[in-house]
Coordinates of N, CA and C and ligand atoms in Angstrom, one line a residue:
M1 N 0.9 -1.4 -0.1 CA 0.3 -0.4 -0.1 C 0.7 1.2 0.0
T2 N 0.9 2.0 -0.7 CA 1.4 3.4 -0.8 C 1.2 4.1 0.6
L3 N 2.1 5.3 0.9 CA 1.8 6.4 1.2 C 0.2 7.0 0.8
E4 N 0.5 7.6 -0.2 CA -0.9 8.0 -1.0 C -2.0 7.9 -0.7
E5 N -2.1 6.1 -1.0 CA -3.3 5.0 -0.8 C -3.6 5.5 1.0
M6 N -3.0 5.1 1.7 CA -3.3 5.6 3.3 C -3.3 6.6 3.7
W7 N -3.2 8.1 2.8 CA -3.4 8.9 3.0 C -5.0 9.5 2.4
K8 N -5.3 8.4 1.0 CA -6.7 9.1 1.1 C -7.4 8.4 1.5
A9 N -7.0 7.6 2.3 CA -8.6 6.4 3.4 C -8.6 7.1 4.1
V10 N -7.3 8.1 4.9 CA -7.4 8.0 6.1 C -8.4 9.8 6.1
S11 N -7.7 10.5 4.4 CA -8.8 12.0 4.4 C -10.4 11.7 4.1
E12 N -10.5 10.4 4.2 CA -12.1 9.9 3.4 C -12.5 9.3 4.5
N13 N -11.8 8.7 5.5 CA -12.4 7.8 6.9 C -12.8 6.8 6.4
N14 N -11.7 6.1 5.6 CA -12.9 4.9 5.0 C -12.6 3.9 5.8
A15 N -13.4 3.2 6.4 CA -13.6 2.2 6.8 C -12.7 0.9 6.7
S16 N -12.6 0.4 5.1 CA -12.7 -0.5 4.9 C -10.8 -0.9 5.1
Y17 N -10.4 -0.1 5.9 CA -9.0 0.4 5.6 C -8.5 -0.1 7.1
D18 N -9.6 0.3 7.9 CA -9.4 0.0 9.1 C -8.8 -1.7 9.5
G19 N -8.1 -1.7 10.8 CA -7.3 -3.1 11.1 C -6.3 -3.1 9.7
I20 N -5.8 -2.1 8.8 CA -4.7 -2.3 8.2 C -4.1 -1.5 8.9
F21 N -4.3 -0.8 8.9 CA -3.1 0.4 9.0 C -3.8 1.3 10.3
F22 N -2.7 1.9 10.3 CA -3.5 3.5 11.8 C -2.0 3.9 11.2
Y23 N -3.0 5.2 11.6 CA -2.4 6.8 11.8 C -2.3 7.6 13.1
A24 N -0.8 8.1 12.9 CA -0.7 8.4 14.4 C -1.0 10.1 13.5
V25 N -0.3 11.3 14.9 CA -0.7 13.0 14.8 C 0.4 13.0 15.3
K26 N 1.6 13.7 14.8 CA 2.7 13.9 15.7 C 2.0 15.0 16.2
S27 N 1.6 16.1 16.2 CA 0.9 16.9 16.9 C 0.5 16.9 17.8
T28 N -0.8 15.9 18.1 CA -1.7 15.1 19.3 C -1.2 14.3 19.7
G29 N 0.0 13.5 19.7 CA 0.7 12.5 19.8 C -0.8 10.8 20.1
I30 N -1.6 11.3 19.2 CA -2.5 10.2 19.1 C -2.7 9.2 18.3
Y31 N -3.2 7.6 18.2 CA -3.1 6.9 16.8 C -4.5 6.8 16.9
C32 N -4.9 6.3 15.6 CA -6.3 6.2 14.7 C -6.1 4.8 14.1
R33 N -7.3 5.1 13.8 CA -8.1 3.8 12.6 C -8.6 4.6 11.7
P34 N -8.2 4.1 10.2 CA -8.5 5.1 9.1 C -9.7 5.9 9.9
S35 N -10.8 5.4 9.5 CA -12.1 5.5 9.8 C -12.1 6.4 10.4
C36 N -12.1 6.9 11.6 CA -11.7 7.7 12.5 C -12.7 9.3 12.2
K37 N -13.3 9.5 12.6 CA -14.4 10.8 12.4 C -13.5 11.7 13.0
S38 N -12.2 12.0 13.7 CA -12.1 13.1 13.9 C -11.5 13.9 12.9
K39 N -11.1 14.9 13.6 CA -11.2 16.4 12.1 C -9.5 15.7 11.2
T40 N -9.6 16.0 9.8 CA -8.3 14.6 9.6 C -7.4 16.1 10.2
P41 N -6.5 15.5 9.8 CA -5.4 16.3 10.8 C -4.5 16.4 9.7
K42 N -3.6 17.4 9.2 CA -2.4 18.2 8.2 C -1.9 17.0 7.9
R43 N -1.1 16.6 6.7 CA -0.9 15.3 5.8 C 0.5 15.4 6.4
E44 N 1.4 16.8 7.2 CA 2.6 16.9 7.3 C 2.7 16.5 8.7
N45 N 1.8 16.5 9.7 CA 1.6 15.7 10.6 C 1.1 14.4 10.9
V46 N 0.8 13.6 10.1 CA 0.4 12.3 10.1 C 1.7 11.7 9.4
C47 N 1.8 10.2 10.5 CA 2.7 8.9 10.1 C 1.6 7.8 10.4
F48 N 1.8 7.2 9.8 CA 1.3 5.4 9.4 C 2.3 4.6 10.2
F49 N 1.6 3.5 10.3 CA 2.2 2.3 11.7 C 0.9 1.3 10.2
N50 N 1.6 -0.1 10.9 CA 1.4 -1.1 10.2 C 0.0 -1.9 11.2
T51 N 0.3 -1.5 12.3 CA 0.3 -2.3 13.2 C -0.3 -1.2 14.9
A52 N -1.3 -1.2 15.3 CA -1.5 -0.4 16.9 C 0.4 -0.5 18.1
E53 N 0.2 -1.7 17.7 CA 1.5 -1.9 18.9 C 2.5 -1.3 18.9
Q54 N 3.5 -0.7 17.3 CA 4.0 -0.1 16.1 C 3.5 1.6 17.2
A55 N 2.4 1.7 16.7 CA 2.4 3.5 16.9 C 2.2 3.2 18.4
R56 N 1.8 2.8 19.2 CA 1.9 2.6 21.3 C 3.9 2.2 21.4
A57 N 4.2 2.2 20.8 CA 6.3 1.4 20.7 C 6.7 3.4 20.6
E58 N 6.1 4.4 19.6 CA 6.7 5.7 19.1 C 6.3 6.1 19.6
G59 N 5.4 5.8 21.3 CA 4.6 6.9 22.6 C 3.5 7.6 21.9
F60 N 2.8 6.7 21.0 CA 1.4 7.8 20.9 C 0.5 7.1 21.3
R61 N -1.2 7.7 21.7 CA -1.7 6.8 23.1 C -3.1 6.9 21.9
P62 N -3.6 5.7 22.1 CA -5.0 5.4 22.0 C -6.0 6.4 21.8
C63 N -6.6 6.5 20.4 CA -7.5 7.8 20.2 C -9.0 7.0 21.4
K64 N -9.6 8.0 21.4 CA -10.9 7.7 23.0 C -11.8 7.9 21.8
R65 N -11.7 8.1 20.2 CA -13.1 8.4 19.9 C -13.0 6.4 19.1
C66 N -11.8 6.8 18.4 CA -12.1 5.7 17.6 C -11.6 4.3 17.8
R67 N -11.0 4.8 19.1 CA -10.9 3.3 20.0 C -9.9 2.3 19.6
S68 N -8.8 3.3 19.1 CA -7.7 2.4 18.2 C -7.3 1.3 19.0
D69 N -6.9 1.4 20.5 CA -6.1 0.5 21.0 C -6.9 -1.0 21.4
L70 N -8.5 -1.1 20.7 CA -8.9 -2.4 20.8 C -8.7 -3.5 20.2
L71 N -7.9 -4.4 20.6 CA -7.3 -5.4 19.4 C -8.6 -5.9 18.7
D72 N -9.4 -6.1 20.0 CA -10.6 -7.6 19.4 C -11.5 -6.2 18.6
Y73 N -11.6 -5.1 18.6 CA -12.2 -4.2 17.5 C -12.2 -4.5 15.7
K74 N -13.6 -5.0 15.9 CA -13.3 -5.8 14.5 C -13.6 -4.6 13.5
P75 N -13.2 -4.5 12.8 CA -13.5 -4.0 11.1 C -14.8 -3.5 11.1
I76 N -15.3 -2.6 11.1 CA -16.7 -1.8 11.1 C -17.1 -2.5 10.2
K77 N -16.7 -3.0 8.9 CA -17.1 -3.6 7.7 C -18.5 -4.8 8.8
E78 N -17.6 -5.6 9.0 CA -17.5 -6.8 9.6 C -18.4 -6.9 10.9
I79 N -18.5 -5.3 11.4 CA -19.4 -5.3 12.4 C -20.5 -4.9 11.8
A80 N -20.7 -4.4 11.0 CA -22.2 -3.5 9.9 C -22.6 -5.0 9.6
E81 N -21.9 -5.8 9.3 CA -22.9 -7.3 8.9 C -23.3 -8.0 9.1
K82 N -22.0 -8.3 10.8 CA -23.2 -8.9 11.8 C -24.7 -8.6 12.1
V83 N -24.1 -7.4 12.4 CA -25.5 -6.5 12.9 C -26.2 -6.7 11.6
K84 N -26.3 -6.5 10.4 CA -27.5 -6.8 9.4 C -28.0 -8.2 9.4
R85 N -27.0 -8.5 9.9 CA -27.3 -10.4 9.3 C -27.4 -10.9 10.3
R86 N -27.6 -10.6 11.9 CA -28.6 -10.9 13.4 C -29.9 -10.2 13.2
L87 N -30.3 -9.0 12.5 CA -31.4 -8.3 12.2 C -32.3 -9.0 11.5
G88 N -31.7 -9.4 10.7 CA -32.4 -10.7 9.8 C -32.8 -12.0 10.3
D89 N -32.2 -12.5 11.4 CA -32.0 -13.8 11.9 C -33.5 -13.5 13.4
S90 N -33.2 -12.0 13.4 CA -34.0 -11.5 15.3 C -34.7 -10.7 15.0
F91 N -35.8 -10.1 14.1 CA -36.3 -8.8 14.0 C -37.3 -9.5 14.6
R92 N -38.1 -10.7 14.6 CA -39.1 -10.8 15.4 C -39.3 -10.4 16.3
K93 N -38.8 -10.6 17.2 CA -38.3 -10.6 18.8 C -37.6 -9.4 19.0
S94 N -37.7 -7.9 19.7 CA -37.0 -7.1 20.4 C -36.2 -7.9 21.2
C95 N -36.7 -8.2 21.8 CA -35.7 -8.8 23.4 C -34.8 -9.6 23.2
K96 N -35.1 -10.5 21.7 CA -33.9 -11.2 21.7 C -32.8 -10.5 20.9
L97 N -33.3 -9.5 20.0 CA -32.5 -8.9 19.3 C -31.5 -8.0 19.9
N98 N -32.2 -7.5 21.2 CA -30.9 -7.1 21.8 C -30.3 -7.5 22.8
R99 N -30.5 -8.8 23.1 CA -29.6 -9.7 23.6 C -28.5 -9.7 22.5
E100 N -29.1 -10.3 21.2 CA -28.2 -10.6 20.0 C -27.1 -9.4 20.2
L101 N -27.8 -8.4 20.4 CA -26.9 -7.6 19.8 C -25.9 -6.6 20.7
R102 N -26.1 -7.2 21.9 CA -25.2 -7.2 23.0 C -24.3 -7.6 23.2
Q103 N -24.0 -9.2 22.8 CA -23.3 -9.7 22.5 C -22.3 -8.8 21.5
L104 N -22.5 -8.4 20.6 CA -21.7 -8.0 20.1 C -20.6 -7.1 20.3
G105 N -20.9 -6.2 21.8 CA -20.1 -6.0 22.2 C -19.5 -4.6 22.4
I106 N -20.4 -4.2 21.4 CA -20.2 -2.3 21.1 C -21.8 -1.8 21.8
S107 N -21.8 -0.3 21.8 CA -22.6 0.4 22.7 C -23.7 0.6 21.6
Q108 N -24.9 0.2 21.7 CA -26.0 1.0 20.7 C -26.0 1.9 19.8
R109 N -25.3 2.8 20.6 CA -24.8 4.4 19.9 C -23.9 4.3 18.7
R110 N -22.7 3.1 18.9 CA -21.4 3.4 17.9 C -22.4 2.0 17.0
M111 N -22.8 0.5 17.7 CA -23.4 0.6 16.3 C -24.2 0.9 15.6
A112 N -25.3 1.5 16.1 CA -26.0 2.8 14.7 C -25.7 3.3 14.3
E113 N -24.3 4.2 14.9 CA -23.2 5.0 13.7 C -23.0 3.9 12.9
I114 N -22.4 2.8 13.3 CA -21.4 2.1 12.3 C -22.7 1.4 11.4
F115 N -24.2 1.2 11.5 CA -24.5 1.0 10.6 C -25.3 1.9 9.6
K116 N -25.4 3.1 9.8 CA -25.6 4.2 9.3 C -24.7 4.8 8.5
G117 N -23.4 4.6 8.7 CA -21.9 4.7 7.9 C -22.4 3.9 6.8
E118 N -22.6 2.4 7.0 CA -21.9 1.1 5.9 C -23.4 0.8 4.8
Y119 N -24.6 1.3 5.7 CA -25.8 1.0 4.8 C -26.7 2.0 4.4
G120 N -26.4 3.4 5.2 CA -26.9 5.1 4.4 C -28.1 4.6 5.0
I121 N -28.9 3.8 6.1 CA -30.4 3.8 6.7 C -30.0 3.5 7.8
T122 N -30.6 4.0 8.7 CA -30.5 3.9 10.4 C -31.4 2.3 10.4
L123 N -30.9 2.1 11.8 CA -30.7 0.7 12.1 C -32.3 0.5 12.4
S124 N -32.8 1.4 12.8 CA -34.3 1.1 13.1 C -35.1 1.0 12.0
K125 N -34.5 1.8 10.7 CA -35.5 2.0 9.7 C -35.2 0.7 8.9
Y126 N -33.8 -0.1 8.8 CA -34.1 -1.0 8.7 C -34.4 -2.3 8.9
M127 N -34.4 -1.7 10.3 CA -35.6 -3.0 10.7 C -36.8 -3.5 10.4
S128 N -37.9 -1.8 11.0 CA -39.0 -1.5 10.1 C -38.9 -1.8 8.9
N129 N -38.2 -2.1 7.9 CA -38.1 -2.8 6.7 C -38.1 -3.7 6.3
L130 N -37.7 -4.9 7.6 CA -37.8 -6.1 7.6 C -39.5 -7.0 7.8
R131 N -39.7 -5.6 8.9 CA -40.9 -5.9 9.2 C -41.7 -6.3 8.6
L132 N -42.0 -4.9 8.1 CA -42.9 -4.6 7.1 C -43.0 -5.8 5.5
K133 N -41.7 -6.1 5.3 CA -41.9 -6.6 4.2 C -42.4 -8.4 5.0
E134 N -42.0 -8.6 6.4 CA -42.1 -9.5 6.4 C -43.8 -9.9 6.6
A135 N -44.0 -8.8 7.5 CA -46.0 -8.4 7.3 C -46.9 -8.6 6.5
K136 N -46.0 -8.6 5.1 CA -47.0 -8.5 3.6 C -46.8 -9.3 3.6
R137 N -46.1 -10.5 3.3 CA -46.0 -11.9 3.5 C -46.8 -12.8 3.7
L138 N -47.1 -12.4 4.7 CA -47.8 -12.9 5.7 C -49.7 -12.3 5.5
L139 N -48.6 -11.8 5.3 CA -50.8 -10.9 4.8 C -51.2 -11.7 3.3
S140 N -50.1 -11.2 2.3 CA -50.9 -12.1 1.2 C -50.6 -14.1 1.2
D141 N -49.6 -14.3 1.7 CA -49.3 -15.9 1.7 C -50.4 -16.5 2.8
T142 N -50.5 -16.2 4.0 CA -50.6 -16.9 4.7 C -52.4 -16.4 5.2
N143 N -53.3 -17.5 6.5 CA -54.4 -16.9 6.6 C -54.5 -16.5 8.2
D144 N -53.4 -16.2 8.4 CA -52.9 -16.3 9.4 C -53.4 -14.7 10.2
E145 N -54.5 -15.5 12.2 CA -54.7 -14.0 12.4 C -54.0 -12.9 12.3
I146 N -54.5 -11.6 11.7 CA -54.1 -10.2 12.0 C -52.7 -10.0 12.9
I147 N -53.6 -10.4 14.2 CA -53.1 -10.1 15.5 C -51.9 -11.2 15.6
N148 N -51.5 -12.8 15.0 CA -51.2 -13.6 15.2 C -49.6 -12.7 14.5
I149 N -49.7 -12.1 13.2 CA -48.9 -11.7 12.4 C -48.1 -10.4 12.8
A150 N -49.0 -9.7 14.0 CA -48.9 -8.6 14.6 C -47.3 -8.8 15.2
Y151 N -48.1 -10.2 16.0 CA -46.8 -10.5 17.4 C -45.7 -10.9 16.5
S152 N -46.0 -11.7 15.6 CA -44.9 -12.6 15.2 C -43.7 -11.6 14.2
V153 N -43.9 -10.4 14.2 CA -43.3 -9.6 12.8 C -42.6 -8.4 14.5
G154 N -43.2 -8.6 15.8 CA -42.1 -7.7 17.2 C -43.2 -7.2 17.0
F155 N -44.4 -6.9 17.3 CA -45.3 -5.9 18.3 C -46.2 -6.9 19.1
D156 N -46.2 -5.9 20.0 CA -46.8 -7.1 20.8 C -48.5 -6.3 21.2
R157 N -48.7 -4.8 20.8 CA -50.2 -4.4 21.0 C -50.7 -4.4 19.0
L158 N -51.6 -4.4 18.8 CA -52.7 -5.0 17.7 C -52.5 -3.1 16.9
S159 N -53.1 -2.2 17.8 CA -52.7 -0.8 17.3 C -51.4 -0.3 17.2
S160 N -50.3 -0.5 17.8 CA -48.6 0.0 17.3 C -49.3 -0.8 16.0
F161 N -48.7 -2.3 15.8 CA -48.9 -2.9 14.2 C -50.0 -2.5 13.3
Y162 N -51.3 -1.8 13.4 CA -52.2 -1.1 12.3 C -51.1 0.2 12.0
R163 N -50.6 0.4 12.4 CA -49.9 1.9 12.6 C -48.7 2.0 11.9
F164 N -48.4 1.2 12.4 CA -46.8 1.4 11.5 C -47.3 0.3 10.3
F165 N -48.3 -0.2 10.3 CA -48.6 -0.9 8.6 C -49.1 -0.2 8.3
K166 N -49.5 1.0 8.8 CA -51.1 2.0 7.5 C -49.7 2.9 7.2
N167 N -49.2 3.1 8.2 CA -47.7 4.2 7.7 C -46.7 3.7 6.8
G168 N -46.6 2.2 6.6 CA -45.7 1.7 5.7 C -46.0 1.9 4.8
T169 N -47.9 1.1 4.2 CA -48.1 0.7 2.5 C -49.2 1.8 2.7
G170 N -49.7 2.8 3.2 CA -50.8 4.0 3.2 C -52.2 3.0 3.8
L171 N -52.4 1.7 3.8 CA -53.6 0.7 3.9 C -53.6 0.6 5.1
P172 N -54.7 -0.4 6.0 CA -54.3 -1.0 6.9 C -54.1 -2.7 6.3
P173 N -53.7 -3.4 7.9 CA -53.5 -4.3 7.2 C -54.5 -5.2 6.8
A174 N -55.9 -5.5 6.9 CA -57.6 -5.9 6.3 C -57.2 -5.4 5.1
A175 N -57.6 -4.4 4.8 CA -57.5 -3.9 3.4 C -56.2 -4.5 2.6
Y176 N -55.1 -4.5 3.0 CA -54.3 -4.5 2.0 C -54.1 -6.5 2.1
R177 N -54.5 -6.8 3.2 CA -55.2 -8.0 2.1 C -55.7 -9.2 1.3
K178 N -56.7 -8.0 2.0 CA -58.2 -7.6 0.3 C -57.4 -7.3 -1.1
E179 N -56.9 -6.9 -1.2 CA -55.9 -5.9 -2.1 C -55.4 -6.9 -2.8
C180 N -54.5 -8.4 -1.6 CA -53.9 -9.3 -2.8 C -54.5 -10.3 -3.0
R181 N -55.2 -10.3 -2.5 CA -57.0 -11.9 -3.3 C -57.8 -11.3 -4.1
K182 N -57.3 -10.0 -4.6 CA -58.5 -9.6 -5.6 C -58.0 -10.4 -6.7
Ligands
LIG1 ZN1 -9.9 8.2 16.4

């Protein structure tokens, strides 16, 4: 990898380089991951390292923002994909979902940021889309009671499901089902 390429990754906060190299800022004494959202430093103050240990050995301190000290901190993309996969597996049960996401070991806020950054959509919006899609499928392909469909896509109240569904499709669930069967 050339210095130019690394500098470009840093100036673009390019997360796909996370874990591949680190950069340190001489004026602050801090080292960061390429994706760090801190203000882009001046080029002449930056030096590059292959590993966090090398940066530390040169006397740089880890950044509190991108947590460049956490060795097991997975590259952003991997986290985003993991979150996405878990949402896909368990969006139906919000409590189970929260537990699953907690196991990833990063804060909700950070996770939301990562997800938004990677997919350009918020976690909750993504989850709503999954729920809506599944609800539509159940309404059109099954004869399940609407209340059961509401439960199975993660709602514990019929009224919130109605509101959610109507917002998403413009139709109440029963009317949507009727439309599908025409
Ligand atoms: Zn940083």
